[in-house]
Structures are given as C-alpha cells and as structure tokens.
XYZ file of C-alpha atoms in Angstrom:
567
model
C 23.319 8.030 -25.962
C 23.264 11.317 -24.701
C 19.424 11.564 -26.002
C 18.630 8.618 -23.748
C 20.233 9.885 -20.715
C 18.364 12.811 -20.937
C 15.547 11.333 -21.277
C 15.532 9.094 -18.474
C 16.833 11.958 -16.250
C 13.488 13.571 -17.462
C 11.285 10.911 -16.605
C 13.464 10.639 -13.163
C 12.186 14.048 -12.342
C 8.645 13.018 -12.949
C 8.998 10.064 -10.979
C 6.693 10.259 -8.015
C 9.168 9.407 -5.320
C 10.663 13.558 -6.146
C 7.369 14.948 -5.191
C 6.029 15.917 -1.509
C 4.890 13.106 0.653
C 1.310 14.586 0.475
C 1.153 14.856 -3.404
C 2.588 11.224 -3.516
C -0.552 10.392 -0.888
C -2.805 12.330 -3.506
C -1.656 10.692 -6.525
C -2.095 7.313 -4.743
C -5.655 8.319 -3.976
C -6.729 9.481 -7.671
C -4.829 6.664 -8.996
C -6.867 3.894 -6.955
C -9.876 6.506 -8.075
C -8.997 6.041 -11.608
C -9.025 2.185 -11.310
C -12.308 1.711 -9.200
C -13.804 4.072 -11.753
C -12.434 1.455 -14.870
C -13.439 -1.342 -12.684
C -17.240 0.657 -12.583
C -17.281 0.627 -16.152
C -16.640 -2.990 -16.551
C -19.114 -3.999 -13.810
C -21.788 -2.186 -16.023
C -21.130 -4.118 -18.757
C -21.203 -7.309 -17.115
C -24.189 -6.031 -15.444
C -25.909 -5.505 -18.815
C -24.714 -8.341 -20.231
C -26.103 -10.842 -17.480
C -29.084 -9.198 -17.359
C -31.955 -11.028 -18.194
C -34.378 -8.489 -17.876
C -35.446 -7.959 -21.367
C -35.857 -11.794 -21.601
C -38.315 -11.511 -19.001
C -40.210 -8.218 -20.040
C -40.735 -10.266 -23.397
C -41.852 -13.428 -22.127
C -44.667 -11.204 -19.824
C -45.341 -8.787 -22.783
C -46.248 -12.409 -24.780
C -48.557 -13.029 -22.238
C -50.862 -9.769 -21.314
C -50.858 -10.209 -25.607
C -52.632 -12.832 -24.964
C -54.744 -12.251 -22.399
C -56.155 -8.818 -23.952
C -56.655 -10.639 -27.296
C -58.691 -13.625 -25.323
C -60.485 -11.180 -23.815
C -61.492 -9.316 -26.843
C -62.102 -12.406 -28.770
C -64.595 -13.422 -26.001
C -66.537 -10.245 -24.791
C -65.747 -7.783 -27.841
C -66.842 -9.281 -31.036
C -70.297 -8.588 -30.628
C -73.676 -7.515 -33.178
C -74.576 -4.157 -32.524
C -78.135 -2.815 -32.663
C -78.644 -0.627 -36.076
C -81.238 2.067 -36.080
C -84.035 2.397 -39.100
C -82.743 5.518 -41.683
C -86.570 5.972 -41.829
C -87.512 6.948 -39.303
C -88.918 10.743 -38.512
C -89.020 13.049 -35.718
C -92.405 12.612 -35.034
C -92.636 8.584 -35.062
C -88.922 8.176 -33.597
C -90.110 6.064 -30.531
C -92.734 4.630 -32.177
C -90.457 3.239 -35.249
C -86.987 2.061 -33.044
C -88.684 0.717 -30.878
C -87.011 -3.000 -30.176
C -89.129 -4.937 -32.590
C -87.990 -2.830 -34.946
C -84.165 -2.790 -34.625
C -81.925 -4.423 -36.617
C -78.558 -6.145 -35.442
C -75.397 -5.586 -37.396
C -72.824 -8.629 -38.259
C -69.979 -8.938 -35.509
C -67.701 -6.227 -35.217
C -65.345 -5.503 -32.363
C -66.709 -3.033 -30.210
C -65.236 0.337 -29.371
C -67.168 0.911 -25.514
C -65.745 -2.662 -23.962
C -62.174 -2.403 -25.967
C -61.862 0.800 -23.959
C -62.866 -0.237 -20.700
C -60.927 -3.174 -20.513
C -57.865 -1.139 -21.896
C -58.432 1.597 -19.348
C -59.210 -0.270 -16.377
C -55.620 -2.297 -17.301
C -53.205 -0.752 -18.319
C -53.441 2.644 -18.259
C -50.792 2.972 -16.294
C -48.674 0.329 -17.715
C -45.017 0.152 -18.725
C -46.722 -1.123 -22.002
C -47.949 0.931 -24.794
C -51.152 -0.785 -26.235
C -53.166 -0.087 -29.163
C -55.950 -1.337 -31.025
C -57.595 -1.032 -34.667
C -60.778 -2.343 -35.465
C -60.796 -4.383 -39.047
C -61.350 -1.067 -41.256
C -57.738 0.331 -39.906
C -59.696 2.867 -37.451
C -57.719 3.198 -34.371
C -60.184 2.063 -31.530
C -57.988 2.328 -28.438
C -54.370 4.383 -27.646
C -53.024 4.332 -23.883
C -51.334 7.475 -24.758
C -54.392 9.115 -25.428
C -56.343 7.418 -22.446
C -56.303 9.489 -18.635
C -58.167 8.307 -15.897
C -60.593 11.724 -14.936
C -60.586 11.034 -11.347
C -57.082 11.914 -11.003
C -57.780 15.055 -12.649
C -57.100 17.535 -10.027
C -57.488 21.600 -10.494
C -53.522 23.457 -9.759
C -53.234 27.243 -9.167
C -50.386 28.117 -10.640
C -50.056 31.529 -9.927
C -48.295 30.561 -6.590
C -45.886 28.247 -7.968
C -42.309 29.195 -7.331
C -40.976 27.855 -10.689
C -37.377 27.965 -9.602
C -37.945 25.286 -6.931
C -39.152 22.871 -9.432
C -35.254 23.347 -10.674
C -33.439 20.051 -9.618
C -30.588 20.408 -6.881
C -27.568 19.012 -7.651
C -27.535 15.823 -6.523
C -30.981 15.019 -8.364
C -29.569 16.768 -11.580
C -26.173 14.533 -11.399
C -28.383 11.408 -10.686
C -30.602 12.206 -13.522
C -27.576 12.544 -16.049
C -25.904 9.373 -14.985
C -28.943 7.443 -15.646
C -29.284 9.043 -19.069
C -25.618 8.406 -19.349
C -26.178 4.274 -18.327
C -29.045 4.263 -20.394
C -27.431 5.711 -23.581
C -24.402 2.645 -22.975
C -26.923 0.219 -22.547
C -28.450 1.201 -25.672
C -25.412 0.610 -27.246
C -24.422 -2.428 -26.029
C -28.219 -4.025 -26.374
C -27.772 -2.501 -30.260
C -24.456 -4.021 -30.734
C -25.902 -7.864 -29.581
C -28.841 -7.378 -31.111
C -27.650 -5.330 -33.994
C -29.471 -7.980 -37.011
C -32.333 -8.152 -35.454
C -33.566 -4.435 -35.576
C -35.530 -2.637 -38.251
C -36.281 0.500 -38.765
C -39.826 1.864 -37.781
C -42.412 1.882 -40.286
C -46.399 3.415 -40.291
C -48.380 1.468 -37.300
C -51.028 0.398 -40.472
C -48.091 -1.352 -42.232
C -47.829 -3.297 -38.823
C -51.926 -3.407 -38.789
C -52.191 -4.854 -42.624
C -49.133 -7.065 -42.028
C -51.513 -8.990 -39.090
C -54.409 -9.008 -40.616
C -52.919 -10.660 -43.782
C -51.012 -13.312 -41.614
C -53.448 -13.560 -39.130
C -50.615 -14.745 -36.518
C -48.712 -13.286 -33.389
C -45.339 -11.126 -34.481
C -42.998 -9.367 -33.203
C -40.478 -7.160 -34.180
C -37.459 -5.065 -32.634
C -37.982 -1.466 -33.587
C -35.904 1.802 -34.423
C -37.310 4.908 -33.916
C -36.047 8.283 -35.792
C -34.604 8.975 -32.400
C -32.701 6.139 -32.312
C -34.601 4.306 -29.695
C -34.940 0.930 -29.661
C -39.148 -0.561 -29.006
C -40.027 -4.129 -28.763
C -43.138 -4.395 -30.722
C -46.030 -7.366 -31.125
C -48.814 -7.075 -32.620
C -51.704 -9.819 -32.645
C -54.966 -10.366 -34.360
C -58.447 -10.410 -33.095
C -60.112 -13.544 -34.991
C -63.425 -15.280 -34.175
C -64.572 -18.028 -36.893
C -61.444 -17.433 -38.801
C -62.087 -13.555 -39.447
C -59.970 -11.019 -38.105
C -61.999 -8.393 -36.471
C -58.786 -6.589 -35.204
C -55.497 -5.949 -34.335
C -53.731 -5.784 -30.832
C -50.219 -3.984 -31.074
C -48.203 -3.837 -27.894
C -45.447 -2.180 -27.578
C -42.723 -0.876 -24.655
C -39.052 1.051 -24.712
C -36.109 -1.772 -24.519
C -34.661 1.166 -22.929
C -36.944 1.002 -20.114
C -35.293 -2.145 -18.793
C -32.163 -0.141 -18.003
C -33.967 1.989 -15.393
C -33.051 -0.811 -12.469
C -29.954 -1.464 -13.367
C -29.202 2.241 -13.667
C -30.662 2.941 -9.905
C -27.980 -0.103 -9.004
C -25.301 0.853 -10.765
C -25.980 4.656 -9.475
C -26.024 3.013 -6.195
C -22.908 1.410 -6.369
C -21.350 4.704 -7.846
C -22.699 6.386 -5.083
C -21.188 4.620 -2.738
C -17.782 4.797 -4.228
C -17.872 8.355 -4.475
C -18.784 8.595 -0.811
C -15.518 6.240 -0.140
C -13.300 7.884 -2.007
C -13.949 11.167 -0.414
C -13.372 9.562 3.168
C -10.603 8.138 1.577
C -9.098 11.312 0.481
C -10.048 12.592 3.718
C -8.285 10.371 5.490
C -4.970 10.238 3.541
C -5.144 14.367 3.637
C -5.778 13.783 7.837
C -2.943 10.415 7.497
C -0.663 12.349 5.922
C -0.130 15.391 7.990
C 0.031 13.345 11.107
C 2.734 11.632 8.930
C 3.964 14.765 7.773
C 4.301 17.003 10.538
C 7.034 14.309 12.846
C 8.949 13.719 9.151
C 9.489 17.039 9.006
C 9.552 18.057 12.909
C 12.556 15.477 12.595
C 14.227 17.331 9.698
C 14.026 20.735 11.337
C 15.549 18.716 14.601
C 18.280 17.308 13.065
C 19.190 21.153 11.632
C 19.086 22.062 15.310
C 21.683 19.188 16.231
C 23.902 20.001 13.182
C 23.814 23.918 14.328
C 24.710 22.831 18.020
C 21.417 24.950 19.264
C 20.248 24.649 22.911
C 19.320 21.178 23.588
C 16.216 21.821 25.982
C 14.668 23.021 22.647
C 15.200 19.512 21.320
C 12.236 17.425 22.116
C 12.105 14.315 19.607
C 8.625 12.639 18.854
C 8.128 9.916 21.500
C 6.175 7.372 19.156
C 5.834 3.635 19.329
C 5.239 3.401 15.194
C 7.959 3.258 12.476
C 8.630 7.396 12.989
C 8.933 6.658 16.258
C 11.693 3.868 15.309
C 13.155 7.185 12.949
C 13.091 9.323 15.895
C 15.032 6.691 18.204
C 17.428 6.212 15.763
C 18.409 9.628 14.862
C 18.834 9.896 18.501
C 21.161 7.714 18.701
C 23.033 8.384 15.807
C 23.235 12.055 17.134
C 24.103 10.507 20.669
C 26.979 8.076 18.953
C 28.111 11.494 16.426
C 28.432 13.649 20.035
C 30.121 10.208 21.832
C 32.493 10.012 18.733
C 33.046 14.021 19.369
C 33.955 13.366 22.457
C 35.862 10.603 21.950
C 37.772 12.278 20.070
C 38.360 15.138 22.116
C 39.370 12.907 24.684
C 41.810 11.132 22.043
C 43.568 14.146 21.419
C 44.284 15.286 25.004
C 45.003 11.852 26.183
C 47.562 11.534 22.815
C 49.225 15.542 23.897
C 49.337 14.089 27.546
C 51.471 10.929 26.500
C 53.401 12.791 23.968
C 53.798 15.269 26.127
C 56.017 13.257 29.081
C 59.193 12.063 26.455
C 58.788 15.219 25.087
C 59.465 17.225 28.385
C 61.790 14.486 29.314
C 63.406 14.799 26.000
C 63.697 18.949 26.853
C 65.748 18.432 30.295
C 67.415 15.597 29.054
C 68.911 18.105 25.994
C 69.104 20.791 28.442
C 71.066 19.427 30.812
C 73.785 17.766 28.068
C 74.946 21.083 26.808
C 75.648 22.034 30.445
C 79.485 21.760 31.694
C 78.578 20.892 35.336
C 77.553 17.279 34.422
C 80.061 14.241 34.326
C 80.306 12.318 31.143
C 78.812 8.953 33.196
C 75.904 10.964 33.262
C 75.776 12.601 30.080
C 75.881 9.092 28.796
C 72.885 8.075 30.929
C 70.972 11.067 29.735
C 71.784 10.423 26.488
C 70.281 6.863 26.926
C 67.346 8.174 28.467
C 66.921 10.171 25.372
C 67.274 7.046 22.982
C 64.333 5.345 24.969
C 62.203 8.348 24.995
C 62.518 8.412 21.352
C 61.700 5.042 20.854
C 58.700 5.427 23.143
C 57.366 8.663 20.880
C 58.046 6.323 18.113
C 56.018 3.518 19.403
C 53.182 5.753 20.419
C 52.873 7.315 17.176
C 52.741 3.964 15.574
C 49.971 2.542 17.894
C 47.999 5.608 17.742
C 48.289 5.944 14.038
C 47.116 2.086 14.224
C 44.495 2.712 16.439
C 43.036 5.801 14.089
C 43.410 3.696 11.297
C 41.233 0.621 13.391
C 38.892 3.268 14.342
C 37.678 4.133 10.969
C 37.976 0.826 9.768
C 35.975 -0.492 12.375
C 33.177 1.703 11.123
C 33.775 1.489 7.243
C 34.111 -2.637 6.756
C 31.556 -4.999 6.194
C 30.515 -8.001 8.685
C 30.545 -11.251 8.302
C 29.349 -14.172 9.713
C 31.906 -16.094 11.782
C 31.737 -19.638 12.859
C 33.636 -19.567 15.997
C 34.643 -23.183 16.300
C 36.584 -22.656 12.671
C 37.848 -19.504 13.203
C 39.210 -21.303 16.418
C 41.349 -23.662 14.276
C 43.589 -20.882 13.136
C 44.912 -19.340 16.541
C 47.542 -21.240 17.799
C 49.496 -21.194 14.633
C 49.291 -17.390 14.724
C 51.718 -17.580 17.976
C 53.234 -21.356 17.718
C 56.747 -20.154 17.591
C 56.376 -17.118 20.622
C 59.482 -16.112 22.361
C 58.632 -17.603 25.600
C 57.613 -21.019 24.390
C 53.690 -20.627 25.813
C 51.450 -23.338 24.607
C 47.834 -22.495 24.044
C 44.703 -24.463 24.394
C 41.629 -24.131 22.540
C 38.435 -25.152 24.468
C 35.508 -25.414 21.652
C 31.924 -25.861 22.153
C 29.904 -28.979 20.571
C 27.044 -26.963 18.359
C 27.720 -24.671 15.730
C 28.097 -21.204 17.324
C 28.126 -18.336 14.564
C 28.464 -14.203 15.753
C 27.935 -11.538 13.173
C 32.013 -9.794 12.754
C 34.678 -8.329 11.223
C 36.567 -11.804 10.968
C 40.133 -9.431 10.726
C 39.083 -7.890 13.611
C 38.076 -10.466 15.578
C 41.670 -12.004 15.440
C 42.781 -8.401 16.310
C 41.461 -8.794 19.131
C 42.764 -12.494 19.952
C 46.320 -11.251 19.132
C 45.610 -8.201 21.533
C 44.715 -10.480 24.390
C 47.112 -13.756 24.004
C 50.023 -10.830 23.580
C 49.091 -9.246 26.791
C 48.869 -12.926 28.668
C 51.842 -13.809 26.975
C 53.960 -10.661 28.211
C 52.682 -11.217 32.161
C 53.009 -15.040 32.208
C 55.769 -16.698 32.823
C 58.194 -19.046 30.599
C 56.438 -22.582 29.275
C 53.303 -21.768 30.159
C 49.898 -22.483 29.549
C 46.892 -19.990 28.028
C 43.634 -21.452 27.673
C 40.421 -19.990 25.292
C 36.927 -21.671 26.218
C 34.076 -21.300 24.055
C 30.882 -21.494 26.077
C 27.031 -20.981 25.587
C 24.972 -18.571 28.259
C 21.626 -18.904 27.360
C 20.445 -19.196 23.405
C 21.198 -15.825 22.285
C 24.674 -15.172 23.981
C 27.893 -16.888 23.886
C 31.303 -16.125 26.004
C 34.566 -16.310 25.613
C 36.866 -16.619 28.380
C 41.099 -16.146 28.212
C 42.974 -17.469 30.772
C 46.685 -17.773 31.473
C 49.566 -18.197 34.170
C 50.569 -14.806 34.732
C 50.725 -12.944 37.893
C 47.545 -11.485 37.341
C 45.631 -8.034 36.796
C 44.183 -6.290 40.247
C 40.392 -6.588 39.446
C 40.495 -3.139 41.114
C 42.187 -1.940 38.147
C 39.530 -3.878 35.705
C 38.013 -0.841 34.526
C 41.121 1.603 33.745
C 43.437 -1.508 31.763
C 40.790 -1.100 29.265
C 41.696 3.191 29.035
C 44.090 4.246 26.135
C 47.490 4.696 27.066
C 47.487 2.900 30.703
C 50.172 0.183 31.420
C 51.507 -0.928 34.978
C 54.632 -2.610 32.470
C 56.899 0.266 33.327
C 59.704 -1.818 33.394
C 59.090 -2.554 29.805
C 56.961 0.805 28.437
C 58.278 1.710 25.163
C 57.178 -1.653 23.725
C 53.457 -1.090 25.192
C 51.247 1.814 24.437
C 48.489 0.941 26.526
C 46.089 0.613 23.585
C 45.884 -2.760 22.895
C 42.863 -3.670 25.327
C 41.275 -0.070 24.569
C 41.408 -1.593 20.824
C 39.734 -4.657 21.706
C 37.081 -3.001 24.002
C 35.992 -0.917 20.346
C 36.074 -3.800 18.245
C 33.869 -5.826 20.861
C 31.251 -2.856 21.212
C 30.919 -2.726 17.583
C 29.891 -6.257 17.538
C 27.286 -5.788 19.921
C 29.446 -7.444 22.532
C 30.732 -6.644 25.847
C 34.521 -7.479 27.320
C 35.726 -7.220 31.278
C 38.377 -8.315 33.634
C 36.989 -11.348 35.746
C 38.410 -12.964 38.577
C 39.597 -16.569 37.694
C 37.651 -19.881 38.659
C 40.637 -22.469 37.387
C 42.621 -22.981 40.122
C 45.655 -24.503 37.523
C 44.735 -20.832 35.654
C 45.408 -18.668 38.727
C 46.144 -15.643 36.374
C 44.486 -12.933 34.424
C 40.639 -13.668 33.131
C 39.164 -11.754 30.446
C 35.740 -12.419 29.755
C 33.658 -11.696 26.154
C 30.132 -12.416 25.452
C 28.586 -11.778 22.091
C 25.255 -12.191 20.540
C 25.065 -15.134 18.556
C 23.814 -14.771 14.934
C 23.238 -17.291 12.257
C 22.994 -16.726 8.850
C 20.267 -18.746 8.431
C 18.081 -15.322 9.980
C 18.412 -13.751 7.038
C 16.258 -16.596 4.454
C-alpha cells in the first residue's frame, strides 16, 4: 500500500499542473505538435493508398507501347540495299551502281528506330529500348543526348561550394527521399506477389520473341527498387523482327505526392512555429499580471505603502482575479477594522458597569453613607452585574454569529414556506401579540443561511414586540420589486423608532430602552444588518404607510435566486 502511495505521489509530481504556467503552455504546444505530426503520417498513407497514379502511368505506358511498336511495324521493317563483295577499287562506281544492288529480306532498321526514339522520348519519364531479332541492342534512351543542347562550361570559375544545397533545399530533398522510401514500402507491401526479381534484359528479349505477345512485369532491382516493365514484339507477316521494352521507376510516381505532402508539412511547420510564438508572446502577457498579482498580494500581507499598490485594471478573467483580490483585501482590512472597532466599542460598554461597579464598592466601605443608601448602591451593583453578564453573553453570541456567518453553507429558501413556521416560534409571547403573515402568490426563493434567516426574524419581531403595546398586532408582507429583488417589510403597533435615529439603531451596543437595559445589548439589529449583507441584501428603518400600523417599519430586500440557475 505504501508502494502505491508512493507511486502516485510520484506521478503527482510529474503531473503538469506542478510545473510553470509557461512550461505547461510549451508542453501543450509540442503535444498538439506531436499529434499533427501522427495525423501527417496517416494522411500519407491515405494519400498513397488513394492514389491512383500508378494506375494511370500504366494505362499511358500501354499505350506509347503501342504506338512505338505501330510505328515500327509500319515505317521500320524495311529491305535494305546490299553491296556486291566483288567489287574493286578501281570499278567501285562502275559495279554498285543501282542496277547492280541487291536488296536484303526485311529487317528492322537501326537509322529510323533511332530517330523516332530520339525525336520522342528522349526526354521521357520512360526508359525505352529496342533489339533487333539477332538480340543486338538497336536503341537505349540512356545512351541517347540530343547534341544541340550540348553546351561548352568553364569550370575553372565555378565556386563548387555554392553548388552545396542550403538548408532548406537539403531538408526538402531528404523528406522526399524519406516519402519516397515509405511509399516504396507500402506499394511493396500491396503489391508484394506480384514482384520478381530482375533478370538479364535478353531473358526479357527471348521471352517476347518466343510468345510473340505484349507482357509486363513488376521488377526488383539489386537496389531494391521497384520498375514496371513491358516489353512488346515487332511482327510483320507473323515474324518478329524485334522487341520494344519499356520501362519506368514505380518510384517515380511518388515525386507529386511527395511535393504535396512536403507542402502540407511545410505549412505545418510554419504554424506551429507561430503557434509557439504566440503561446511564448500569450503566455507572458498571461504571466506577467499572475505573477504582478502574487507579488501584490505579498505587499498587502506585509502592510507596505499602498500608493505602491496598483492592481491590473483588465476587463478579461485576470482582470476578474484582480477585482476580486481587491475585494477580498478590501473585506480582510473592513473585517480588521471591524474588529478594531468591536473591541473598543465592547471596552467602552464594559467599561460604564465597571466604573459604576468601582464607586458603587467604593462608596459601601465608607462610614458616611446611611444604610438606605448602601442598600440602593448595593442594588445598583446587582444590575450592573447583570448588565456585564448580559453583554458578555450577546457579544460572545454575536462573535460566535460572526464566524458562523462566514463558515456555513447557503441554502436555498422558499420564503412562502419558511413563512409557515414564524408565528409558532412566538405564539405563546408574554404580551399576547398576534402576528400576521402577508405571503406573495409565486414562488419566491433567496439564496440563505435558513438558521440565520430566522435569526434575524426573532431579532426583529423581539424588538417590535418589546416597543408595542399589550394585544397587539405585527404584520410581515412578502412583496416583489421588480424580477430580481424581493422585500420584506415588519410592521407593528409600537410607539415607533425616530427615522432620525435609522442609521445608529442598527450600531452595536445602542438602545434608547434605558428603562429596561440590562435585558438589551443593543446588538440584535447590528446582528441582523450582518446576516442581511451576507446575503447580498440590504435592511433600513422606513417610515410606515399603514395607517392601522402606525409603528416601527423595517424594510429588507434581497436578491431572489432559484435553484433552478444552477441546471
């Protein structure tokens, strides 16, 4: 077991997400290189393999066959003149002259096999040959040159080193041996049965004449390279007077294909430099922010000066980063803050009892007091440390609510249910208050904390239900703004809330209830207002537009959110 932890912990290291970003990009690149180059290979074949280029080559090689042995058959089986072995010197003229010549029987002749050959195809892709009936070898285009391209070359000036090939000729060159030596291979491998190995051109010559028919044969040479061969005979009256071979390099049909696929390589090379080129240019303007960011977020951390803090200002996904790291960094200095805040206003509120605690004490162990008020100040000691009681219970609730707040998952909350469950939360309150739930037709959903979310209910109903009178009435409406905002409005019977006061009831530790103070902290709306922010939501004092709800009127709105967004 340990083996295979190892192992994978090993491979995890390789993985290529623990690499630079630019070596990932690189990898990406010569990995997509690696596949176009497979897919290459496989286009060649299929290029071979459709080809029907040596179909072709054979089907015209069959026919210049036939047209130089109709030719020949026509115009080169001829009688040639033979001259008289007795004849002298002296009576040469006199004894050949053309009464005296004698005409030979039909033979093909050398002069017009030549010419016709030469004036052809000399400088064809074929490779033709002819022998006369005795085996003599009357014609060879590889022996044949045409003089008037013969052209004198001082060589003495030639710079031999330029006739080196540059690079990308060289490379060229090699690929197309390269394309040729597969295509080889693949044209041997299909037509692997049908191949023979090379034998003397007068077997091929005796063969003909014997069968007197048009053959052909596929050929290999000793170096392995692969010739289509036919060879046909020269008859007139049923005699064969000679034999036609043509021949060409299989091999040779590869040259096009080569040039296209060299094309095609070509072209992928070029693109997968750009490519690289791009990703290398890509990459460090991807680079540079991503790390720009990191060195910025060691500058927050380290509290250094912030007009040396300039994030990217982007409109792509770093961009997005960059936001969002601000505004974690702004919510990390707001919770700072917060929290600085939180600790003088908590030695501010603990500091009053406290104090009054300290004279109250002070004052006991003097003589010059009366007992009445020793009494008194004893009292006022009891309710001071009931109110330091209280306070450390709501603020080590509202530290606890803090964190939680932050920690807990959402949910989403369908308002009109989570409705149902209120007024049995407070059914049986001291003051007998009846409360009335206003819900809203269509299926309203938010995106909560659904513990919360009554936290903040009980927060709000408590506070109506400590200003409002006996037998009252409290009334929660559920209402749509617009499509993507909902509100919540609590009303009740109370004396009210001075909407001059509507943004400090919502500050930790403020209450106008001095009457009754050591059962109210002051946090229970500074609760809510957290709990609402966190959803996205807003919560304010607003002034009352029931005229049977003349009270208090706290107002909510929240984003609405269905779970169907997230299929």
């Amino acid at each position: 077991m340990a083996q295979v932890i190892h192992g994978v912990n090993k491979i995890n290291k390789l993985a290529l997400y623990n690499l630079p970003l630019s070596v990932q990009i690189l990898a990406i690149n010569f990995l997509i290189t690696f596949i176009g180059f497979v897919f290459l290979i496989f286009f060649n074949f299929f290029l071979i393999k459709n080809d029907d280029g040596i179909l072709k080559k054979r089907v015209n090689a069959n026919q210049h066959l036939k047209g130089i042995q109709s030719f020949l058959e026509r115009n080169s089986i001829i009688r040639v003149p033979l001259f008289n072995d007795n004849c002298t010197v002296e009576n040469f003229d006199t004894c050949n002259n053309e009464n005296n010549f004698e005409l030979s029987d039909p033979v093909l002749e050398p002069k017009i096999t030549q010419e016709y050959i030469l004036n052809n195809y000399l400088n064809s892709d074929f490779i033709i040959k002819v022998y006369n009936e005795d085996w003599i070898r009357l014609v060879d285009t590889l022996d044949l040159y045409d003089l008037s391209s013969v052209q004198e070359a001082d060589l003495a000036g030639v710079d031999l080193e330029k006739n080196n090939l540059n690079f990308i000729d060289n490379f060229s060159q090699k690929y197309l041996n390269l394309f040729s030596t597969y295509y080889d291979y693949l044209v041997k491998s299909e037509l692997g049965d049908l191949i023979t190995k090379e034998k003397s051109e007068i077997f091929y010559v005796s063969e003909n004449i014997k069968d007197q028919t048009l053959k052909e044969y596929l050929i290999q040479d000793r170096y392995g390279n692969i010739y289509q061969y036919f060879t046909a005979p020269i008859l007139s009256n049923n005699k064969v007077y000679g034999v036609i071979i043509l021949k060409y390099p299989i091999s040779s049909q590869s040259t096009n294909l080569g040039y296209i696929s060299l094309n095609i390589l070509s072209f992928f090379i070029l693109f997968v430099i750009i490519m690289i080129f791009m990703s290398l240019i890509f990459s460090q303007s991807l680079i540079r922010p991503i790390k720009k960011l990191s060195k910025l977020t060691i500058l927050e951390r380290e509290r250094f000066s912030e007009d040396k803090i300039i994030y990217p200002n982007r409109k792509d996904e770093i961009g997005i980063l960059s936001n969002e790291i601000q505004n974690m960094s702004a919510g990390l200095k707001s919770q700072i803050e917060e929290l600085e805040k939180f600790s003088a206003d908590v030695s501010h509120e603990l500091k009053n009892p406290l104090t009054s605690l300290q004279s109250a004490i002070e004052l006991i162990y003097k003589d010059s007091i009366t007992k009445k008020d020793k009494e008194l100040l004893m009292k006022n000691v009891l309710n001071d440390l009931k109110r330091i009681n209280q306070l450390i219970t709501d603020i080590s609730k509202f530290t606890r609510l803090k964190a939680e707040i932050e920690l807990e998952k959402n949910q989403f909350i369908d308002l009109n249910k989570f409705f149902d469950e209120i007024p049995s939360m407070f059914a049986n309150n001291s003051k007998q208050i009846e409360i009335f739930l206003k819900k809203n037709d269509e299926n309203i959903q938010v995106l909560g904390n659904k513990n919360k979310l009554i936290q903040v209910f009980i927060n709000l109903i408590e506070n109506s239900i400590s200003l409002s009178p006996k037998k009252s009435k409290i009334l929660i409406e559920l209402d749509k703004i617009d499509e993507k905002t909902i509100s919540l409005r609590f009303y009740d019977q109370g004396k009210g809330i001075d909407l001059n006061d509507s943004e400090k009831i919502f500050d930790r530790f403020y209450s106008d209830r001095q009457e009754n103070i050591k059962n109210h902290s002051g946090l229970g709306l500074s609760i809510a207002r957290e709990i609402i922010r966190h959803m996205n939501g807003k919560i304010s004092l607003n002034k009352s537009n029931k005229i049977e709800y003349s009270g208090a009127c706290f107002l909510i709105t929240l984003p609405i959110r269905h779970s169907a967004e997230l299929n």
